[in-house]
Amino acid sequence: NEQWTRSLEALGAKCLVISADITDVGQMEAAIAQAEAHGKIHGAFYSTAIADSLTLISELDEKICEDFLAAKLDGVEVLEKVLHERYH
């Protein structure tokens, strides 16, 4: 969200928005390396989105829910793994 990024930058943060599949270790390693090219990482935020997910709750099926939860749950594990390997 551009407004959110601008708000953080107004507080002195340096923000970099990178698009990657958070459940893919290789893509996350590349994204982290891209961010590190700008300096040390002091924090990370992520937001997940599912293509074609603009669906009414009453029309959600099991596959859409599984994809969304995988992005949330598996994604945070991948992000933690990649960052932990670099910063611990």
Short mmCIF file of N, CA, C and O in Angstrom, two decimals:
data_model
loop_
_atom_site.label_atom_id
_atom_site.label_comp_id
_atom_site.label_asym_id
_atom_site.label_seq_id
_atom_site.Cartn_x
_atom_site.Cartn_y
_atom_site.Cartn_z
N ASN A 1 0.85 -1.17 0.00
CA ASN A 1 0.00 0.00 0.00
C ASN A 1 0.90 1.24 0.00
O ASN A 1 1.70 1.45 0.91
N GLU A 2 0.73 2.07 -1.00
CA GLU A 2 1.58 3.26 -1.14
C GLU A 2 1.41 4.24 0.02
O GLU A 2 2.38 4.85 0.47
N GLN A 3 0.21 4.41 0.50
CA GLN A 3 -0.03 5.34 1.60
C GLN A 3 0.70 4.87 2.86
O GLN A 3 1.32 5.66 3.57
N TRP A 4 0.65 3.60 3.13
CA TRP A 4 1.31 3.02 4.29
C TRP A 4 2.83 3.22 4.17
O TRP A 4 3.49 3.62 5.12
N THR A 5 3.38 2.96 2.97
CA THR A 5 4.81 3.14 2.73
C THR A 5 5.22 4.60 2.93
O THR A 5 6.22 4.90 3.58
N ARG A 6 4.43 5.51 2.39
CA ARG A 6 4.73 6.95 2.56
C ARG A 6 4.70 7.36 4.02
O ARG A 6 5.51 8.17 4.48
N SER A 7 3.77 6.79 4.79
CA SER A 7 3.69 7.11 6.21
C SER A 7 4.94 6.66 6.95
O SER A 7 5.47 7.39 7.79
N LEU A 8 5.44 5.48 6.63
CA LEU A 8 6.67 4.99 7.25
C LEU A 8 7.87 5.84 6.85
O LEU A 8 8.71 6.17 7.68
N GLU A 9 7.93 6.21 5.59
CA GLU A 9 9.03 7.05 5.11
C GLU A 9 9.00 8.42 5.77
O GLU A 9 10.05 9.00 6.06
N ALA A 10 7.82 8.95 6.03
CA ALA A 10 7.70 10.24 6.70
C ALA A 10 8.26 10.18 8.12
O ALA A 10 8.70 11.19 8.66
N LEU A 11 8.28 8.97 8.69
CA LEU A 11 8.84 8.77 10.03
C LEU A 11 10.34 8.48 9.99
O LEU A 11 10.97 8.26 11.02
N GLY A 12 10.91 8.47 8.78
CA GLY A 12 12.35 8.26 8.63
C GLY A 12 12.75 6.88 8.14
O GLY A 12 13.94 6.60 7.99
N ALA A 13 11.80 6.01 7.91
CA ALA A 13 12.12 4.66 7.43
C ALA A 13 12.48 4.69 5.95
O ALA A 13 12.02 5.56 5.21
N LYS A 14 13.31 3.76 5.55
CA LYS A 14 13.59 3.54 4.13
C LYS A 14 12.81 2.30 3.74
O LYS A 14 12.98 1.24 4.34
N CYS A 15 11.92 2.43 2.77
CA CYS A 15 11.06 1.33 2.37
C CYS A 15 11.37 0.87 0.96
O CYS A 15 11.66 1.69 0.09
N LEU A 16 11.30 -0.41 0.76
CA LEU A 16 11.48 -1.01 -0.55
C LEU A 16 10.38 -2.05 -0.73
O LEU A 16 10.25 -2.96 0.10
N VAL A 17 9.59 -1.90 -1.76
CA VAL A 17 8.51 -2.85 -2.02
C VAL A 17 9.01 -3.84 -3.06
O VAL A 17 9.47 -3.45 -4.14
N ILE A 18 8.94 -5.11 -2.72
CA ILE A 18 9.40 -6.18 -3.61
C ILE A 18 8.28 -7.19 -3.75
O ILE A 18 7.67 -7.60 -2.76
N SER A 19 8.02 -7.63 -4.97
CA SER A 19 7.01 -8.66 -5.23
C SER A 19 7.71 -10.00 -5.35
O SER A 19 8.64 -10.15 -6.13
N ALA A 20 7.27 -10.98 -4.58
CA ALA A 20 7.81 -12.33 -4.64
C ALA A 20 6.80 -13.30 -4.04
O ALA A 20 5.93 -12.89 -3.27
N ASP A 21 6.94 -14.57 -4.38
CA ASP A 21 6.10 -15.61 -3.78
C ASP A 21 6.71 -15.95 -2.43
O ASP A 21 7.76 -16.56 -2.34
N ILE A 22 6.05 -15.57 -1.37
CA ILE A 22 6.60 -15.74 -0.02
C ILE A 22 6.71 -17.21 0.38
O ILE A 22 7.43 -17.55 1.30
N THR A 23 6.05 -18.10 -0.33
CA THR A 23 6.16 -19.52 -0.02
C THR A 23 7.32 -20.18 -0.77
O THR A 23 7.57 -21.36 -0.59
N ASP A 24 8.03 -19.43 -1.60
CA ASP A 24 9.12 -19.95 -2.42
C ASP A 24 10.46 -19.48 -1.84
O ASP A 24 10.79 -18.29 -1.91
N VAL A 25 11.24 -20.40 -1.27
CA VAL A 25 12.50 -20.03 -0.62
C VAL A 25 13.44 -19.30 -1.58
O VAL A 25 14.04 -18.29 -1.22
N GLY A 26 13.57 -19.78 -2.80
CA GLY A 26 14.45 -19.15 -3.78
C GLY A 26 14.06 -17.72 -4.08
O GLY A 26 14.92 -16.82 -4.14
N GLN A 27 12.76 -17.48 -4.27
CA GLN A 27 12.30 -16.12 -4.53
C GLN A 27 12.52 -15.22 -3.32
O GLN A 27 12.88 -14.05 -3.47
N MET A 28 12.34 -15.76 -2.13
CA MET A 28 12.54 -14.94 -0.93
C MET A 28 14.02 -14.66 -0.71
O MET A 28 14.38 -13.55 -0.30
N GLU A 29 14.89 -15.62 -0.99
CA GLU A 29 16.33 -15.36 -0.88
C GLU A 29 16.74 -14.24 -1.85
O GLU A 29 17.52 -13.37 -1.50
N ALA A 30 16.21 -14.29 -3.07
CA ALA A 30 16.51 -13.25 -4.06
C ALA A 30 15.95 -11.90 -3.62
O ALA A 30 16.61 -10.87 -3.76
N ALA A 31 14.76 -11.89 -3.05
CA ALA A 31 14.15 -10.64 -2.59
C ALA A 31 14.95 -10.04 -1.43
O ALA A 31 15.19 -8.83 -1.39
N ILE A 32 15.40 -10.89 -0.51
CA ILE A 32 16.19 -10.41 0.62
C ILE A 32 17.53 -9.87 0.13
O ILE A 32 17.99 -8.81 0.57
N ALA A 33 18.15 -10.56 -0.81
CA ALA A 33 19.42 -10.09 -1.38
C ALA A 33 19.22 -8.74 -2.07
O ALA A 33 20.06 -7.84 -1.96
N GLN A 34 18.10 -8.59 -2.77
CA GLN A 34 17.79 -7.32 -3.43
C GLN A 34 17.65 -6.21 -2.39
O GLN A 34 18.18 -5.12 -2.57
N ALA A 35 16.98 -6.50 -1.30
CA ALA A 35 16.81 -5.50 -0.24
C ALA A 35 18.15 -5.17 0.42
O ALA A 35 18.45 -4.01 0.70
N GLU A 36 18.98 -6.18 0.64
CA GLU A 36 20.27 -5.97 1.29
C GLU A 36 21.23 -5.14 0.44
O GLU A 36 22.16 -4.54 0.97
N ALA A 37 20.98 -5.08 -0.86
CA ALA A 37 21.79 -4.22 -1.72
C ALA A 37 21.63 -2.75 -1.34
O ALA A 37 22.47 -1.92 -1.68
N HIS A 38 20.57 -2.44 -0.59
CA HIS A 38 20.30 -1.07 -0.13
C HIS A 38 20.74 -0.86 1.31
O HIS A 38 20.57 0.23 1.85
N GLY A 39 21.25 -1.90 1.96
CA GLY A 39 21.69 -1.79 3.35
C GLY A 39 21.12 -2.92 4.18
O GLY A 39 20.38 -3.77 3.70
N LYS A 40 21.48 -2.93 5.46
CA LYS A 40 21.02 -3.96 6.38
C LYS A 40 19.51 -3.86 6.58
O LYS A 40 18.95 -2.77 6.65
N ILE A 41 18.88 -5.00 6.70
CA ILE A 41 17.44 -5.06 6.94
C ILE A 41 17.19 -4.97 8.44
O ILE A 41 17.76 -5.72 9.22
N HIS A 42 16.35 -4.02 8.83
CA HIS A 42 16.02 -3.84 10.25
C HIS A 42 14.59 -4.27 10.56
O HIS A 42 14.18 -4.25 11.72
N GLY A 43 13.83 -4.63 9.56
CA GLY A 43 12.47 -5.08 9.77
C GLY A 43 11.87 -5.52 8.45
O GLY A 43 12.36 -5.16 7.38
N ALA A 44 10.85 -6.34 8.53
CA ALA A 44 10.19 -6.82 7.31
C ALA A 44 8.69 -6.91 7.56
O ALA A 44 8.25 -7.30 8.64
N PHE A 45 7.94 -6.52 6.58
CA PHE A 45 6.49 -6.64 6.59
C PHE A 45 6.11 -7.41 5.33
O PHE A 45 6.76 -7.28 4.31
N TYR A 46 5.08 -8.18 5.42
CA TYR A 46 4.60 -8.80 4.19
C TYR A 46 3.09 -8.82 4.16
O TYR A 46 2.43 -8.82 5.19
N SER A 47 2.61 -8.82 2.96
CA SER A 47 1.17 -8.87 2.73
C SER A 47 0.93 -9.89 1.63
O SER A 47 1.64 -9.90 0.64
N THR A 48 -0.04 -10.74 1.85
CA THR A 48 -0.32 -11.76 0.85
C THR A 48 -1.58 -11.42 0.07
O THR A 48 -2.50 -10.81 0.59
N ALA A 49 -1.56 -11.81 -1.15
CA ALA A 49 -2.73 -11.65 -2.02
C ALA A 49 -2.84 -12.89 -2.89
O ALA A 49 -1.84 -13.49 -3.26
N ILE A 50 -4.04 -13.26 -3.18
CA ILE A 50 -4.30 -14.41 -4.04
C ILE A 50 -4.96 -13.88 -5.31
O ILE A 50 -5.95 -13.16 -5.23
N ALA A 51 -4.40 -14.23 -6.45
CA ALA A 51 -5.00 -13.81 -7.71
C ALA A 51 -6.43 -14.31 -7.77
O ALA A 51 -6.75 -15.41 -7.33
N ASP A 52 -7.29 -13.49 -8.30
CA ASP A 52 -8.71 -13.83 -8.44
C ASP A 52 -9.39 -14.09 -7.10
O ASP A 52 -10.32 -14.87 -7.01
N SER A 53 -8.91 -13.44 -6.03
CA SER A 53 -9.49 -13.72 -4.72
C SER A 53 -10.62 -12.75 -4.36
O SER A 53 -11.10 -12.78 -3.25
N LEU A 54 -11.02 -11.91 -5.28
CA LEU A 54 -12.12 -11.00 -4.99
C LEU A 54 -13.44 -11.77 -5.10
O LEU A 54 -14.17 -11.66 -6.07
N THR A 55 -13.69 -12.55 -4.08
CA THR A 55 -14.83 -13.45 -4.07
C THR A 55 -15.61 -13.20 -2.78
O THR A 55 -15.02 -12.98 -1.73
N LEU A 56 -16.91 -13.29 -2.87
CA LEU A 56 -17.73 -13.19 -1.67
C LEU A 56 -17.41 -14.36 -0.75
O LEU A 56 -17.14 -15.48 -1.23
N ILE A 57 -17.44 -14.13 0.54
CA ILE A 57 -17.16 -15.20 1.50
C ILE A 57 -18.05 -16.40 1.25
O ILE A 57 -17.61 -17.54 1.31
N SER A 58 -19.29 -16.17 0.92
CA SER A 58 -20.23 -17.27 0.69
C SER A 58 -19.87 -18.10 -0.54
O SER A 58 -20.33 -19.22 -0.69
N GLU A 59 -18.98 -17.56 -1.40
CA GLU A 59 -18.60 -18.28 -2.62
C GLU A 59 -17.18 -18.87 -2.54
O GLU A 59 -16.71 -19.45 -3.51
N LEU A 60 -16.52 -18.71 -1.40
CA LEU A 60 -15.18 -19.27 -1.26
C LEU A 60 -15.24 -20.79 -1.26
O LEU A 60 -16.13 -21.38 -0.65
N ASP A 61 -14.26 -21.39 -1.92
CA ASP A 61 -14.19 -22.84 -1.88
C ASP A 61 -12.94 -23.26 -1.12
O ASP A 61 -12.11 -22.44 -0.72
N GLU A 62 -12.79 -24.54 -0.90
CA GLU A 62 -11.67 -25.07 -0.12
C GLU A 62 -10.32 -24.72 -0.73
O GLU A 62 -9.37 -24.38 -0.01
N LYS A 63 -10.20 -24.77 -2.04
CA LYS A 63 -8.94 -24.49 -2.72
C LYS A 63 -8.50 -23.04 -2.48
O LYS A 63 -7.33 -22.78 -2.19
N ILE A 64 -9.40 -22.08 -2.60
CA ILE A 64 -9.06 -20.67 -2.36
C ILE A 64 -8.60 -20.49 -0.92
O ILE A 64 -7.61 -19.82 -0.65
N CYS A 65 -9.30 -21.09 0.02
CA CYS A 65 -8.93 -20.98 1.43
C CYS A 65 -7.57 -21.60 1.70
O CYS A 65 -6.74 -21.03 2.41
N GLU A 66 -7.31 -22.78 1.10
CA GLU A 66 -6.01 -23.44 1.28
C GLU A 66 -4.87 -22.58 0.71
O GLU A 66 -3.81 -22.44 1.33
N ASP A 67 -5.08 -21.99 -0.47
CA ASP A 67 -4.06 -21.14 -1.08
C ASP A 67 -3.77 -19.93 -0.19
O ASP A 67 -2.62 -19.55 0.00
N PHE A 68 -4.81 -19.32 0.31
CA PHE A 68 -4.65 -18.14 1.16
C PHE A 68 -3.91 -18.48 2.44
O PHE A 68 -2.97 -17.80 2.84
N LEU A 69 -4.33 -19.57 3.09
CA LEU A 69 -3.69 -19.97 4.35
C LEU A 69 -2.24 -20.40 4.12
O LEU A 69 -1.38 -20.13 4.95
N ALA A 70 -1.96 -21.06 2.99
CA ALA A 70 -0.59 -21.45 2.68
C ALA A 70 0.30 -20.22 2.56
O ALA A 70 1.42 -20.19 3.07
N ALA A 71 -0.20 -19.21 1.90
CA ALA A 71 0.57 -17.97 1.74
C ALA A 71 0.83 -17.33 3.10
O ALA A 71 1.92 -16.81 3.34
N LYS A 72 -0.13 -17.38 3.98
CA LYS A 72 0.03 -16.78 5.30
C LYS A 72 0.94 -17.63 6.20
O LYS A 72 1.92 -17.15 6.74
N LEU A 73 0.62 -18.89 6.35
CA LEU A 73 1.34 -19.75 7.30
C LEU A 73 2.70 -20.20 6.77
O LEU A 73 3.72 -20.05 7.43
N ASP A 74 2.72 -20.77 5.58
CA ASP A 74 3.98 -21.23 5.00
C ASP A 74 4.88 -20.04 4.71
O ASP A 74 6.09 -20.12 4.88
N GLY A 75 4.29 -18.95 4.29
CA GLY A 75 5.06 -17.76 3.95
C GLY A 75 5.83 -17.19 5.12
O GLY A 75 7.00 -16.84 5.00
N VAL A 76 5.21 -17.10 6.27
CA VAL A 76 5.91 -16.54 7.43
C VAL A 76 7.04 -17.48 7.85
O VAL A 76 8.10 -17.02 8.30
N GLU A 77 6.87 -18.77 7.68
CA GLU A 77 7.94 -19.72 8.00
C GLU A 77 9.12 -19.53 7.06
O GLU A 77 10.28 -19.55 7.49
N VAL A 78 8.85 -19.35 5.77
CA VAL A 78 9.92 -19.13 4.79
C VAL A 78 10.64 -17.81 5.08
O VAL A 78 11.87 -17.76 5.09
N LEU A 79 9.90 -16.76 5.34
CA LEU A 79 10.50 -15.46 5.64
C LEU A 79 11.39 -15.56 6.88
O LEU A 79 12.53 -15.08 6.88
N GLU A 80 10.90 -16.20 7.92
CA GLU A 80 11.69 -16.36 9.15
C GLU A 80 12.95 -17.17 8.87
O GLU A 80 14.05 -16.82 9.32
N LYS A 81 12.85 -18.24 8.10
CA LYS A 81 14.01 -19.09 7.77
C LYS A 81 15.07 -18.30 7.02
O LYS A 81 16.25 -18.33 7.38
N VAL A 82 14.68 -17.59 5.99
CA VAL A 82 15.63 -16.85 5.17
C VAL A 82 16.29 -15.73 5.98
O VAL A 82 17.52 -15.55 5.92
N LEU A 83 15.52 -15.00 6.76
CA LEU A 83 16.09 -13.93 7.57
C LEU A 83 16.96 -14.48 8.70
O LEU A 83 18.02 -13.94 9.01
N HIS A 84 16.53 -15.58 9.30
CA HIS A 84 17.30 -16.17 10.40
C HIS A 84 18.66 -16.65 9.90
O HIS A 84 19.67 -16.48 10.59
N GLU A 85 18.71 -17.25 8.73
CA GLU A 85 19.97 -17.72 8.17
C GLU A 85 20.96 -16.56 7.96
O GLU A 85 22.17 -16.74 8.05
N ARG A 86 20.43 -15.38 7.66
CA ARG A 86 21.30 -14.25 7.37
C ARG A 86 21.68 -13.43 8.60
O ARG A 86 22.74 -12.84 8.66
N TYR A 87 20.79 -13.37 9.58
CA TYR A 87 20.98 -12.45 10.70
C TYR A 87 21.20 -13.12 12.05
O TYR A 87 21.18 -12.46 13.07
N HIS A 88 21.38 -14.42 12.08
CA HIS A 88 21.68 -15.11 13.36
C HIS A 88 22.83 -16.05 13.20
O HIS A 88 23.17 -16.60 12.29
#
